[in-house]
Amino acid sequence: MNSDLARILIPRERIAQRVRELAREIERTYADTEDDDLTFVTILSGSLIFLADLIRELPLRMKIGLITVSSYRGATTASSGSKLLEDLNVDVKGRHVVLVDDILDTGGTLRLVRERVAQAGAKSIRICVLLRKPSKAPPDVTADFVGFDIEDAFVVGYGLDYNDHYRNLPDIGVLRRELYMT
Ligand code: IMP
Ligand code: MG
C-alpha cells in the first residue's frame, strides 16, 4: 500500500506533534467559555482518525457528534459538490460546536455542514481542519484551527482516502499520479 505513494508529505511523528499543538490552541480558545460543554462534530469518514487523536489530547468536557457528507469524488480527485448522506446524530441546540474535517479544499463540505449545524441551533461554530490546500475555498469558509497548509496535491492517509482506500496509512502522502484520474 505504501508503494502507491509517490512520497510521504507529513510523517506520523509530525502529525502527532501538530495535533497536540492544535489541542492546546483549542483548549485556550475555550478556556474562558463559561458554559464549557462543547460538541465536536466530526465529518465522516475522513476526519475520524484525526478526531480520535485530537480529543484524547483535550481535557475538556465534550460530546461527539457525527455527520456524513459525500464530496462526490468517487474515482476521481476533483470535487463536484457535497451532499449530506447522514444527518447530525446529536442535538446541538444552544451548544458550542467545533466542526472537525480532514481537509479544507473548495470549502463545499464545510459550508454545507456549517449551515446544517447553524440551522440546528448551535450557539457558536468554529472549524478545525488537519489540512488546508492553497485556498480554493471562498472567503466565507475559513478555518479557525489549521494543522498544516499543504501544496495542491492529492493526498491520502491518516483518514484521507482515494475511492475509500488508504485511510489506514499512518502517514500522509501524495498518491502516485498514475493511480488516479483527475
Ligand atoms: P471540499 O468540499 O472541496 O472542501 O473538500 C473537502 C473534502 O474532500 C474532504 O472532506 C475530503 O474528504 C475530500 N478531499 C479534498 N482534498 C482531498 C485530498 O487531497 N485527498 C483526499 N480527500 C480530499
Ligand atoms: Mg473523502
Tab-separated table of C-alpha atoms in Angstrom, residues 32-180:
chain	number	residue	atom	x	y	z
A	32	ASP	CA	-12.901	31.267	29.250
A	33	THR	CA	-16.165	29.965	27.847
A	34	GLU	CA	-18.467	29.936	30.846
A	35	ASP	CA	-20.709	27.076	29.638
A	36	ASP	CA	-17.747	24.947	28.728
A	37	ASP	CA	-19.588	21.945	27.381
A	38	LEU	CA	-18.605	21.541	23.746
A	39	THR	CA	-19.726	19.322	20.906
A	40	PHE	CA	-17.138	18.106	18.433
A	41	VAL	CA	-18.896	17.293	15.186
A	42	THR	CA	-16.792	15.025	13.030
A	43	ILE	CA	-17.364	14.905	9.301
A	44	LEU	CA	-17.190	11.268	8.276
A	45	SER	CA	-15.373	9.362	7.167
A	46	GLY	CA	-12.244	11.427	6.523
A	47	SER	CA	-11.846	13.010	9.935
A	48	LEU	CA	-12.411	10.032	12.190
A	49	ILE	CA	-8.757	9.285	12.883
A	50	PHE	CA	-7.916	12.966	13.359
A	51	LEU	CA	-10.845	13.399	15.748
A	52	ALA	CA	-9.858	10.344	17.771
A	53	ASP	CA	-6.314	11.636	18.264
A	54	LEU	CA	-7.329	15.262	18.809
A	55	ILE	CA	-9.931	14.757	21.504
A	56	ARG	CA	-7.687	12.486	23.532
A	57	GLU	CA	-5.322	15.469	23.863
A	58	LEU	CA	-8.172	17.679	25.081
A	59	PRO	CA	-9.072	17.669	28.752
A	60	LEU	CA	-12.359	19.498	28.111
A	61	ARG	CA	-15.897	18.440	28.826
A	62	MET	CA	-17.389	17.436	25.480
A	63	LYS	CA	-19.788	15.402	23.439
A	64	ILE	CA	-19.145	13.948	20.000
A	65	GLY	CA	-21.467	14.264	17.034
A	66	LEU	CA	-21.293	12.587	13.653
A	67	ILE	CA	-22.388	13.772	10.252
A	68	THR	CA	-21.681	12.092	6.921
A	69	VAL	CA	-21.083	14.091	3.791
A	70	SER	CA	-20.122	12.805	0.390
A	71	SER	CA	-17.871	15.111	-1.588
A	72	TYR	CA	-18.752	13.193	-4.756
A	73	ARG	CA	-15.211	12.349	-5.617
A	74	GLY	CA	-15.620	8.655	-6.322
A	75	ALA	CA	-12.921	7.513	-8.665
A	76	THR	CA	-11.754	11.000	-9.478
A	77	THR	CA	-9.928	13.501	-7.286
A	78	ALA	CA	-11.911	16.548	-8.388
A	79	SER	CA	-14.709	17.815	-6.183
A	80	SER	CA	-18.085	18.091	-7.812
A	81	GLY	CA	-20.178	19.295	-4.913
A	82	SER	CA	-21.077	17.956	-1.480
A	83	LYS	CA	-24.143	16.088	-0.359
A	84	LEU	CA	-25.459	15.216	3.095
A	85	LEU	CA	-25.570	11.413	3.403
A	86	GLU	CA	-26.336	11.024	7.124
A	87	ASP	CA	-27.667	13.848	9.204
A	88	LEU	CA	-26.253	15.023	12.517
A	89	ASN	CA	-26.882	12.417	15.219
A	90	VAL	CA	-26.882	14.722	18.265
A	91	ASP	CA	-28.754	17.792	19.445
A	92	VAL	CA	-26.518	20.861	19.242
A	93	LYS	CA	-29.149	23.424	20.155
A	94	GLY	CA	-27.609	26.085	22.383
A	95	ARG	CA	-24.211	24.378	22.335
A	96	HIS	CA	-20.747	25.473	21.235
A	97	VAL	CA	-19.663	23.356	18.281
A	98	VAL	CA	-16.299	22.573	16.748
A	99	LEU	CA	-16.559	21.128	13.246
A	100	VAL	CA	-13.695	18.737	12.522
A	101	ASP	CA	-12.698	17.832	8.985
A	102	ASP	CA	-9.684	16.236	7.402
A	103	ILE	CA	-9.054	18.846	4.728
A	104	LEU	CA	-10.336	22.173	3.509
A	105	ASP	CA	-10.250	22.299	-0.259
A	106	THR	CA	-13.076	24.055	-2.133
A	107	GLY	CA	-14.993	24.605	1.099
A	108	GLY	CA	-18.183	22.983	-0.174
A	109	THR	CA	-18.270	20.313	2.527
A	110	LEU	CA	-17.697	22.651	5.456
A	111	ARG	CA	-20.148	25.206	4.171
A	112	LEU	CA	-22.853	22.560	3.969
A	113	VAL	CA	-22.148	21.218	7.454
A	114	ARG	CA	-21.887	24.672	8.967
A	115	GLU	CA	-25.291	25.611	7.551
A	116	ARG	CA	-26.800	22.417	8.925
A	117	VAL	CA	-25.320	22.941	12.395
A	118	ALA	CA	-26.371	26.601	12.453
A	119	GLN	CA	-29.881	25.584	11.455
A	120	ALA	CA	-29.873	23.080	14.322
A	121	GLY	CA	-29.394	25.999	16.724
A	122	ALA	CA	-25.719	25.876	17.721
A	123	LYS	CA	-24.650	28.765	19.935
A	124	SER	CA	-21.268	29.109	18.228
A	125	ILE	CA	-19.435	27.270	15.466
A	126	ARG	CA	-15.695	27.012	14.895
A	127	ILE	CA	-13.893	24.987	12.255
A	128	CYS	CA	-10.856	22.757	12.776
A	129	VAL	CA	-9.117	21.065	9.852
A	130	LEU	CA	-5.993	18.979	9.774
A	131	LEU	CA	-5.008	20.130	6.284
A	132	ARG	CA	-5.714	23.130	4.111
A	133	LYS	CA	-4.979	23.355	0.409
A	134	PRO	CA	-3.880	26.591	-1.263
A	135	SER	CA	-7.116	28.323	-0.834
A	136	LYS	CA	-9.677	27.462	-3.400
A	137	ALA	CA	-12.080	27.987	-0.529
A	138	PRO	CA	-14.214	31.094	-0.865
A	139	PRO	CA	-13.696	33.775	1.795
A	140	ASP	CA	-16.832	32.776	3.692
A	141	VAL	CA	-15.389	29.355	4.587
A	142	THR	CA	-12.381	29.876	6.811
A	143	ALA	CA	-10.920	27.542	9.402
A	144	ASP	CA	-10.210	28.677	12.973
A	145	PHE	CA	-7.704	25.892	13.638
A	146	VAL	CA	-5.444	24.512	10.883
A	147	GLY	CA	-2.911	21.709	11.227
A	148	PHE	CA	-0.898	22.120	8.042
A	149	ASP	CA	-1.074	24.191	4.883
A	150	ILE	CA	-0.128	21.859	2.065
A	151	GLU	CA	0.606	22.086	-1.625
A	152	ASP	CA	-2.092	21.432	-4.188
A	153	ALA	CA	-1.561	17.662	-4.464
A	154	PHE	CA	-3.966	14.800	-3.858
A	155	VAL	CA	-3.059	13.278	-0.505
A	156	VAL	CA	-4.118	10.130	1.321
A	157	GLY	CA	-3.557	8.506	4.698
A	158	TYR	CA	-4.419	9.335	8.321
A	159	GLY	CA	-8.111	9.169	7.411
A	160	LEU	CA	-7.898	10.666	3.943
A	161	ASP	CA	-8.972	8.402	1.139
A	162	TYR	CA	-8.913	7.818	-2.542
A	163	ASN	CA	-12.056	5.937	-3.508
A	164	ASP	CA	-12.311	4.877	0.175
A	165	HIS	CA	-8.887	3.273	0.330
A	166	TYR	CA	-5.679	4.320	2.150
A	167	ARG	CA	-7.437	5.774	5.219
A	168	ASN	CA	-5.425	3.457	7.469
A	169	LEU	CA	-1.984	4.665	6.361
A	170	PRO	CA	-0.368	6.246	9.430
A	171	ASP	CA	1.453	8.943	7.425
A	172	ILE	CA	0.029	11.453	4.964
A	173	GLY	CA	1.384	11.014	1.464
A	174	VAL	CA	0.918	12.043	-2.138
A	175	LEU	CA	-0.768	9.360	-4.194
A	176	ARG	CA	1.097	8.309	-7.330
A	177	ARG	CA	-0.379	10.134	-10.307
A	178	GLU	CA	-0.881	7.032	-12.415
A	179	LEU	CA	-3.228	5.623	-9.755
A	180	TYR	CA	-5.932	8.191	-10.165
